Amino acid sequence: MTESKDFLYPSKWLSKASAGDRVTCELRMRIISGLIESGAIISENKLASDFAVSRSPVREALKVLASENIIRLERMGAVVIGLTEKEIEEIYDVRLLIETFVFERLVRMDVTELVKELSKILEMMKVAIKYQDADEFSYQDLLFHETIIRSINHSYMLMIWSNLRPVMESLILLSMRARFQEKYEDFDRIIKNHELYIEAIQTKERTLMVQSLHQNFDDVQGKVDDLWMSQQMLSKGVVQEND
Amino acid sequence: MTESKDFLYPSKWLSKASAGDRVTCELRMRIISGLIESGAIISENKLASDFAVSRSPVREALKVLASENIIRLERMGAVVIGLTEKEIEEIYDVRLLIETFVFERLVRMDVTELVKELSKILEMMKVAIKYQDADEFSYQDLLFHETIIRSINHSYMLMIWSNLRPVMESLILLSMRARFQEKYEDFDRIIKNHELYIEAIQTKERTLMVQSLHQNFDDVQGKVDDLWMSQQMLSKGVVQEND
DNA sequence: TCAAGTATACTTGTATACAAGTATTATAAC
DNA sequence: GTTATAATACTTGTATACAAGTATACTTGA
């Protein structure tokens, strides 16, 4: 049972985090990666001893994960829901909805500052690719979209994003890690697509924006099926096999 | 300091609720009503002694309210954000976004069951008006919209609604209570509008739906300004004046 | 009067204790 | 063997205790 990696969530993202946050993030990764299978029943006490913390931070984590819809709190124990393909599609429904709304606002705004900011993030993404840093790439990718959403100053649109973000984060982390190993060439397309996105914002062309949004969707979604399976196996392999 | 009403949130909705839920709901009402002013700093300890509970349920409440964007957790104490007019408009942006999305799905579904369910709820609303039960009316009103959203079986659309719901609940409760006292005639329009909504779903006419959605928006939004002021004064009056 | 440092009273996050309630299992009666 | 009841081992929700950290106030020195 000597696992090569004890934690799926990037530890350096948790440098200043509380135990509650640690448990939340790690548990989320384990559920979304399929390491903890959907349907499984997890209890506060069990998790507390697994993570070697008290029930307080675990309780906190379960509340958060329940609000993210990846577990369901019941009278006794929490039932893992996880993400089916349907739910991943649904997440992208929401992303499409948000970002389309945001774009409509952007059309009526000065976007020079935003475009500059996005270009910077894109550069960062390129560097992350160059050094094969999947986690850093994921971080910048998420930041890219968050920056766009933040720019319109709409607290409730941002709220939706905040609720969605953690799950997206896990998905992207897992997806990108797998790609760095298997489908390195994908990143060209992803970068191109982000460039397209910036251009759409700059020129304020709706068609371009919808195009890039859908491509981004296909990018992640289209690949999710295979990645999904491989990830599922990969993560299950971790607990069964030794290295 | 003898307040005629100690709690703003309907106590019968909390019959089986935990102390944490009680604090959450009541605190939310106090913030949204303006009883606790935006900018105020509230601390766990203070609230715990105010509500005569321990810090655990209070902590829970603050986490929830922070995720709803009506308070902001800081290093020391939580800062009340509350709802400005801008934020109320933003909430309706989101509602519009969700319900438009839902409608697009409904167009491709069998809606007979849904229409029946909505008609039932509408009847309930009428009864609530007849007996001047603002809280019951609010409950049914929320249920009306939740039923529509639930019907398309989209877990992430439902998630957004769940995040929005509590704030909407508080707003509607306050708004309806005020109207029963001041603008009783409003309810005719509200009922008519809900009938229009049902009709739009039944006939699957987009124009009708958009129309009723915007009217519903105007209904609540248009009135919010005055209600807001009166509510603000009303709730401030509660602490200062005796009856 | 002002600056710097210390003391104090707060804060959060976590652990632990306990009460009340719920499933499960074992026991007893038929 | 089956059913009813009782005991046990879990569960959640809340209270309390404690450690670590942060702001405020107070003292001390100039």
XYZ file of C-alpha atoms (C1' of nucleotides) in Angstrom:
546
model
C 0.000 0.000 0.000
C 2.899 2.406 -0.527
C 1.407 5.035 -2.798
C 3.797 7.087 -4.841
C 1.587 10.118 -4.290
C -0.397 10.557 -1.157
C -2.168 13.695 -2.248
C -3.737 14.619 -5.554
C -4.130 18.313 -4.829
C -1.019 20.469 -5.406
C 0.476 20.892 -1.958
C 2.016 24.241 -2.759
C -1.436 25.697 -3.318
C -2.170 24.913 0.283
C 0.839 26.557 1.881
C -1.233 28.921 3.968
C -4.447 26.929 3.984
C -6.242 25.631 7.045
C -6.757 21.945 7.738
C -10.340 22.404 6.647
C -9.272 23.707 3.246
C -6.773 20.899 2.844
C -9.360 18.249 3.484
C -11.846 20.014 1.215
C -9.453 20.265 -1.721
C -7.994 16.816 -1.383
C -11.333 15.147 -0.885
C -12.695 16.949 -3.922
C -9.813 15.716 -6.037
C -10.260 12.162 -4.846
C -13.944 12.218 -5.621
C -13.649 13.846 -9.020
C -10.733 11.666 -10.025
C -12.795 8.631 -9.157
C -10.395 7.509 -6.459
C -13.378 7.607 -4.163
C -16.107 6.042 -6.217
C -19.516 7.584 -6.592
C -22.051 5.894 -4.377
C -19.542 5.384 -1.617
C -20.580 6.448 1.852
C -18.106 8.546 3.743
C -18.449 9.467 7.406
C -17.007 12.328 9.362
C -15.235 10.091 11.826
C -13.696 7.907 9.171
C -12.417 10.879 7.204
C -11.142 12.560 10.331
C -8.961 9.607 11.197
C -7.918 9.146 7.554
C -6.721 12.717 7.347
C -5.495 12.710 10.929
C -7.537 15.744 11.902
C -10.547 16.283 14.121
C -14.135 16.282 12.971
C -14.318 20.083 12.791
C -12.351 20.584 9.562
C -13.931 17.473 8.046
C -17.397 18.770 8.799
C -16.474 22.015 7.118
C -15.210 20.155 4.072
C -18.349 18.067 3.738
C -20.544 21.149 3.879
C -18.556 22.749 1.088
C -18.536 19.657 -1.097
C -22.263 19.252 -0.581
C -22.838 22.792 -1.823
C -20.775 21.877 -4.870
C -23.059 18.955 -5.532
C -20.373 16.279 -5.513
C -21.566 14.717 -2.296
C -24.980 14.533 -0.678
C -25.370 14.929 3.079
C -27.746 12.389 4.557
C -28.833 11.512 8.048
C -26.004 9.113 8.506
C -22.907 9.674 6.463
C -22.466 11.485 3.185
C -23.031 9.808 -0.154
C -20.517 10.512 -2.885
C -22.137 11.764 -6.072
C -19.060 12.547 -8.132
C -19.251 13.683 -11.708
C -20.876 11.750 -14.487
C -20.486 12.796 -18.080
C -23.879 14.442 -17.866
C -22.731 16.650 -15.046
C -19.585 17.679 -16.846
C -21.729 18.767 -19.767
C -23.898 20.674 -17.341
C -20.909 22.489 -15.950
C -20.073 23.644 -19.422
C -23.654 24.753 -19.929
C -23.142 27.059 -17.003
C -19.769 28.254 -18.211
C -21.235 29.017 -21.591
C -24.079 30.868 -19.955
C -21.821 32.948 -17.740
C -19.224 33.780 -20.312
C -21.784 34.691 -22.935
C -23.374 37.051 -20.465
C -19.997 38.493 -19.584
C -19.154 39.028 -23.218
C -22.326 41.028 -23.765
C -21.200 43.345 -21.018
C -17.658 43.538 -22.324
C -18.936 44.737 -25.669
C -20.012 47.929 -23.930
C -16.785 48.396 -22.008
C -13.214 49.487 -22.440
C -11.300 46.235 -22.675
C -7.730 47.431 -23.209
C -6.685 46.707 -19.648
C -8.367 43.310 -19.691
C -6.755 42.307 -22.979
C -3.373 43.249 -21.584
C -3.985 41.187 -18.484
C -5.168 38.198 -20.508
C -2.141 38.402 -22.765
C 0.076 38.240 -19.726
C -1.702 35.163 -18.450
C -1.413 33.561 -21.857
C 2.343 34.098 -21.778
C 2.416 32.427 -18.413
C 0.509 29.492 -19.827
C 3.055 29.129 -22.593
C 5.884 29.053 -20.085
C 4.037 26.447 -18.056
C 3.742 24.292 -21.149
C 7.398 24.749 -21.947
C 8.374 23.473 -18.538
C 5.657 20.828 -18.548
C 4.121 22.170 -15.375
C 0.565 20.867 -15.550
C -0.483 22.373 -12.240
C 0.825 25.819 -13.080
C -0.844 25.625 -16.467
C -4.152 24.713 -14.846
C -3.805 27.598 -12.448
C -3.245 30.083 -15.231
C -6.028 28.618 -17.320
C -8.481 29.089 -14.488
C -7.116 32.546 -13.807
C -7.677 33.438 -17.459
C -11.380 32.776 -17.241
C -11.744 34.229 -13.790
C -10.086 37.438 -14.935
C -12.606 37.793 -17.710
C -15.499 37.232 -15.377
C -14.149 39.575 -12.721
C -13.716 42.355 -15.251
C -17.417 43.136 -15.540
C -17.788 43.673 -11.799
C -20.896 41.606 -11.365
C -20.890 40.109 -7.899
C -23.499 37.463 -8.581
C -21.937 36.309 -11.817
C -18.734 36.035 -9.826
C -20.608 34.113 -7.171
C -21.702 31.507 -9.667
C -18.174 31.236 -10.890
C -16.912 30.830 -7.328
C -19.316 27.990 -6.779
C -18.235 26.333 -9.990
C -14.560 27.078 -9.755
C -13.397 24.355 -7.379
C -14.931 21.582 -9.432
C -13.551 23.112 -12.627
C -10.187 23.328 -10.943
C -10.150 19.644 -10.121
C -11.311 18.690 -13.586
C -8.740 20.837 -15.322
C -5.946 19.684 -13.040
C -6.672 16.051 -13.767
C -7.235 16.655 -17.435
C -4.034 18.650 -17.912
C -1.867 16.244 -15.968
C -3.060 13.425 -18.183
C -2.427 15.414 -21.328
C 1.106 16.293 -20.454
C 1.752 12.593 -20.398
C -0.351 11.511 -23.326
C -1.461 14.278 -25.626
C 1.161 16.943 -25.526
C 0.112 18.284 -28.926
C -3.251 19.330 -27.469
C -1.685 22.389 -25.916
C -1.082 24.038 -29.258
C -4.784 23.978 -29.852
C -5.603 25.223 -26.384
C -3.250 28.168 -26.717
C -4.588 29.010 -30.181
C -8.072 28.936 -28.791
C -7.217 31.283 -25.965
C -5.636 33.648 -28.464
C -8.869 33.515 -30.408
C -10.738 34.328 -27.237
C -8.605 37.375 -26.566
C -9.091 38.498 -30.132
C -12.842 38.122 -29.789
C -12.805 40.338 -26.736
C -10.565 42.874 -28.402
C -12.562 43.106 -31.628
C -15.841 42.529 -29.779
C -16.991 40.103 -32.428
C -19.720 37.904 -31.093
C -19.293 35.169 -33.677
C -15.619 34.819 -32.885
C -16.370 34.606 -29.213
C -19.060 31.966 -29.542
C -16.744 30.020 -31.795
C -13.877 30.055 -29.348
C -16.165 29.293 -26.441
C -17.495 26.223 -28.159
C -14.062 25.153 -29.234
C -12.886 25.469 -25.687
C -15.815 23.365 -24.700
C -14.984 20.717 -27.279
C -11.368 20.921 -26.247
C -12.016 19.851 -22.742
C -15.283 18.053 -23.180
C -14.402 16.059 -26.274
C -11.380 14.693 -24.542
C -12.992 14.074 -21.233
C -14.415 10.733 -22.233
C -11.081 9.059 -22.850
C -9.277 10.992 -20.155
C -12.016 9.989 -17.874
C -11.537 6.335 -18.387
C -7.786 6.551 -18.209
C -7.999 8.680 -15.112
C -10.392 6.293 -13.488
C -8.049 3.405 -14.122
C -5.033 5.427 -13.170
C -6.426 6.415 -9.840
C -7.725 2.972 -9.087
C -4.333 1.622 -10.022
C -2.792 3.777 -7.363
C -4.465 2.028 -4.504
C -4.080 -1.481 -5.883
C -0.632 -1.487 -7.355
C 2.682 -0.761 -5.791
C 5.476 0.988 -7.600
C -35.602 47.810 23.862
C -38.679 45.564 23.926
C -39.023 44.505 20.349
C -42.438 43.376 19.227
C -40.789 40.760 17.041
C -37.576 39.134 18.041
C -37.134 37.170 14.853
C -37.653 38.180 11.265
C -37.489 34.689 9.809
C -40.725 32.638 9.999
C -40.248 30.419 13.016
C -42.447 27.655 11.658
C -40.047 27.164 8.768
C -37.450 26.245 11.335
C -39.393 23.636 13.254
C -36.912 20.874 12.544
C -33.899 23.048 11.826
C -30.636 22.992 13.700
C -29.318 25.938 15.663
C -26.901 26.552 12.820
C -29.757 26.895 10.332
C -31.677 29.154 12.669
C -28.773 31.514 13.048
C -28.101 31.431 9.303
C -31.670 32.261 8.321
C -32.232 34.886 10.965
C -28.910 36.579 10.394
C -29.585 36.650 6.667
C -32.928 38.314 7.230
C -31.438 40.888 9.544
C -28.737 41.747 7.064
C -30.975 41.902 4.012
C -33.632 43.855 5.846
C -31.003 46.365 6.840
C -31.474 45.709 10.525
C -27.790 44.954 10.574
C -26.314 47.674 8.436
C -23.864 47.025 5.682
C -20.338 47.807 6.763
C -20.951 46.562 10.263
C -18.444 44.157 11.695
C -19.848 41.071 13.331
C -17.801 38.593 15.329
C -18.426 34.969 16.099
C -18.329 35.480 19.819
C -20.679 38.429 19.772
C -23.214 36.589 17.623
C -22.910 33.455 19.713
C -23.872 35.302 22.852
C -26.567 37.277 21.025
C -28.226 34.109 19.799
C -27.395 32.236 22.993
C -25.597 29.448 21.183
C -21.992 28.347 20.960
C -19.565 29.411 18.268
C -20.047 26.227 16.230
C -23.436 27.041 14.715
C -22.447 30.686 14.302
C -19.325 29.688 12.431
C -21.438 27.549 10.171
C -23.806 30.428 9.525
C -21.030 32.852 8.664
C -19.555 30.418 6.163
C -22.896 30.071 4.433
C -23.596 33.785 4.369
C -20.120 34.423 3.006
C -20.793 32.028 0.135
C -23.971 33.986 -0.544
C -21.970 37.156 -0.772
C -23.841 39.078 1.875
C -20.940 39.081 4.300
C -17.198 38.969 3.782
C -14.981 36.903 6.065
C -11.863 38.730 7.114
C -9.009 38.003 9.466
C -10.819 39.478 12.381
C -14.556 39.502 12.230
C -16.888 39.417 9.267
C -17.892 42.539 7.383
C -21.536 42.866 6.409
C -21.990 43.521 2.710
C -25.754 43.370 2.451
C -27.610 44.122 -0.726
C -27.401 47.360 -2.617
C -29.751 48.102 -5.460
C -27.023 47.068 -7.852
C -26.845 43.624 -6.300
C -30.588 43.141 -6.443
C -30.462 43.889 -10.136
C -27.649 41.400 -10.455
C -29.709 38.724 -8.768
C -32.379 39.254 -11.356
C -29.796 39.045 -14.090
C -29.036 35.584 -12.852
C -32.679 34.637 -12.525
C -33.303 35.789 -16.046
C -30.322 33.818 -17.238
C -31.372 30.629 -15.473
C -35.014 30.759 -16.358
C -34.351 31.585 -19.985
C -32.075 28.582 -20.155
C -34.685 26.431 -18.469
C -37.350 27.583 -20.880
C -35.245 26.543 -23.849
C -35.119 23.061 -22.409
C -38.801 23.011 -21.593
C -39.645 23.740 -25.204
C -38.314 20.304 -26.058
C -40.104 18.504 -23.223
C -43.483 17.273 -22.187
C -44.749 19.936 -19.815
C -48.208 18.654 -18.905
C -47.142 17.452 -15.491
C -45.262 20.647 -14.799
C -48.155 22.853 -15.805
C -50.436 20.910 -13.513
C -48.009 21.297 -10.643
C -47.626 25.015 -11.284
C -51.377 25.491 -11.425
C -51.642 23.865 -8.036
C -49.035 26.182 -6.600
C -50.806 29.166 -8.118
C -54.012 28.140 -6.364
C -52.080 27.978 -3.137
C -50.761 31.457 -3.746
C -54.295 32.744 -4.208
C -55.366 31.209 -0.933
C -52.372 32.756 0.788
C -53.418 36.148 -0.541
C -56.990 35.614 0.566
C -55.855 34.971 4.101
C -53.193 37.655 3.932
C -50.454 35.202 4.753
C -47.348 36.907 3.404
C -44.982 34.181 4.518
C -47.011 31.405 2.960
C -47.332 33.417 -0.223
C -43.574 33.905 -0.348
C -43.040 30.213 0.166
C -45.319 29.290 -2.706
C -43.839 31.951 -4.930
C -40.367 30.534 -4.419
C -41.680 27.020 -4.859
C -43.220 28.074 -8.167
C -39.904 29.065 -9.624
C -37.999 26.212 -8.049
C -40.470 23.732 -9.515
C -39.840 25.109 -12.968
C -36.108 24.883 -12.552
C -36.203 21.391 -11.061
C -38.283 20.123 -13.948
C -35.441 20.099 -16.443
C -33.259 17.915 -14.233
C -30.113 19.951 -14.571
C -28.093 19.595 -11.407
C -25.862 22.604 -11.993
C -28.699 24.915 -12.928
C -30.319 23.749 -9.730
C -27.085 24.408 -7.894
C -27.068 28.024 -8.995
C -30.651 28.343 -7.905
C -29.802 26.813 -4.540
C -27.076 29.370 -4.041
C -29.410 32.175 -4.974
C -32.510 30.905 -3.261
C -31.858 31.973 0.326
C -31.222 35.575 -0.609
C -34.258 35.566 -2.883
C -36.265 34.101 -0.044
C -35.327 36.909 2.298
C -35.994 39.539 -0.319
C -39.388 38.141 -1.241
C -40.398 37.664 2.372
C -39.624 41.275 3.204
C -41.130 42.566 0.018
C -44.371 40.608 0.395
C -44.840 41.476 4.032
C -44.566 45.134 3.163
C -47.019 44.818 0.321
C -49.677 43.143 2.377
C -49.638 46.241 4.485
C -49.224 48.872 1.840
C -49.889 47.726 -1.680
C -52.433 44.989 -1.515
C -53.492 45.583 -5.108
C -50.080 44.452 -6.321
C -51.036 40.834 -5.850
C -53.530 40.924 -8.705
C -50.708 41.771 -11.024
C -48.415 39.152 -9.557
C -50.990 36.412 -9.970
C -51.772 37.524 -13.506
C -48.128 37.411 -14.302
C -47.719 33.919 -12.964
C -50.678 32.818 -15.040
C -48.961 34.316 -18.030
C -45.855 32.370 -17.137
C -47.736 29.101 -16.987
C -49.337 29.892 -20.305
C -45.954 30.576 -21.840
C -44.720 27.208 -20.694
C -47.839 25.479 -21.924
C -47.862 27.078 -25.357
C -44.075 27.154 -25.479
C -44.107 30.677 -26.819
C -40.812 32.364 -26.262
C -42.105 35.906 -26.572
C -44.736 35.314 -23.933
C -42.159 33.875 -21.616
C -39.694 36.702 -22.007
C -42.532 39.126 -21.474
C -43.691 37.515 -18.259
C -40.139 37.125 -17.022
C -39.457 40.797 -17.475
C -42.758 41.754 -15.957
C -41.963 39.615 -12.976
C -38.670 41.386 -12.820
C -40.324 44.794 -12.962
C -42.868 43.616 -10.452
C -40.343 42.972 -7.793
C -37.558 45.194 -8.958
C -39.595 48.268 -9.766
C -41.033 48.206 -6.314
C -37.858 47.412 -4.537
C -36.716 51.004 -4.390
C -39.574 52.266 -2.281
C -39.960 49.045 -0.366
C -36.329 49.224 0.302
C -36.474 52.586 1.944
C -39.579 51.771 3.902
C -38.090 48.478 4.971
C -34.884 50.103 6.018
C -36.768 52.572 8.172
C -39.126 49.935 9.417
C -36.384 47.671 10.590
C -34.413 50.457 12.115
C -37.558 51.565 13.828
C -37.814 48.190 15.432
C -34.720 48.584 17.509
C -35.213 52.201 18.405
C -38.913 52.495 19.054
C -41.122 50.698 21.445
C -44.652 49.695 20.626
C 4.536 65.283 23.277
C 5.883 61.391 20.790
C 8.092 56.673 19.725
C 8.876 52.039 20.732
C 8.000 48.057 22.944
C 5.208 45.233 25.937
C 0.962 43.544 27.860
C -3.680 42.456 27.311
C -7.817 41.291 25.198
C -9.493 40.006 21.427
C -9.594 36.901 17.127
C -9.601 32.316 14.371
C -8.933 27.316 13.710
C -8.849 22.857 15.712
C -9.551 19.310 19.145
C -12.360 17.171 22.350
C -16.536 16.175 25.123
C -21.180 15.225 25.394
C -26.201 14.730 24.436
C -29.696 13.100 21.512
C -30.958 10.357 17.945
C -30.672 6.353 14.469
C -29.199 1.914 12.449
C -27.681 -2.623 13.516
C -27.229 -6.532 15.945
C -28.166 -9.702 19.438
C -31.353 -11.776 22.365
C -35.631 -13.701 23.748
C -40.290 -15.252 22.973
C -43.311 -17.682 20.104
C -37.408 -20.279 11.779
C -39.549 -15.882 12.465
C -40.798 -11.806 14.911
C -40.470 -8.450 18.656
C -37.731 -6.169 21.814
C -33.495 -4.632 23.969
C -28.623 -3.532 23.812
C -24.888 -1.675 21.381
C -22.297 0.952 18.286
C -22.595 4.120 15.396
C -24.240 8.904 13.753
C -24.969 14.196 13.964
C -25.139 18.732 16.234
C -23.547 21.626 19.841
C -20.663 23.172 23.609
C -16.333 23.905 25.447
C -11.228 24.052 25.699
C -7.045 25.426 23.943
C -3.236 27.054 20.938
C -1.563 30.407 17.805
C -1.945 34.698 15.938
C -3.389 39.838 15.609
C -5.041 44.394 16.972
C -5.453 47.670 20.799
C -4.029 49.953 24.654
C -0.795 51.007 27.893
C 3.467 51.816 29.738
C 8.152 53.429 29.569
C 11.805 56.139 27.787
C 13.263 60.128 25.507
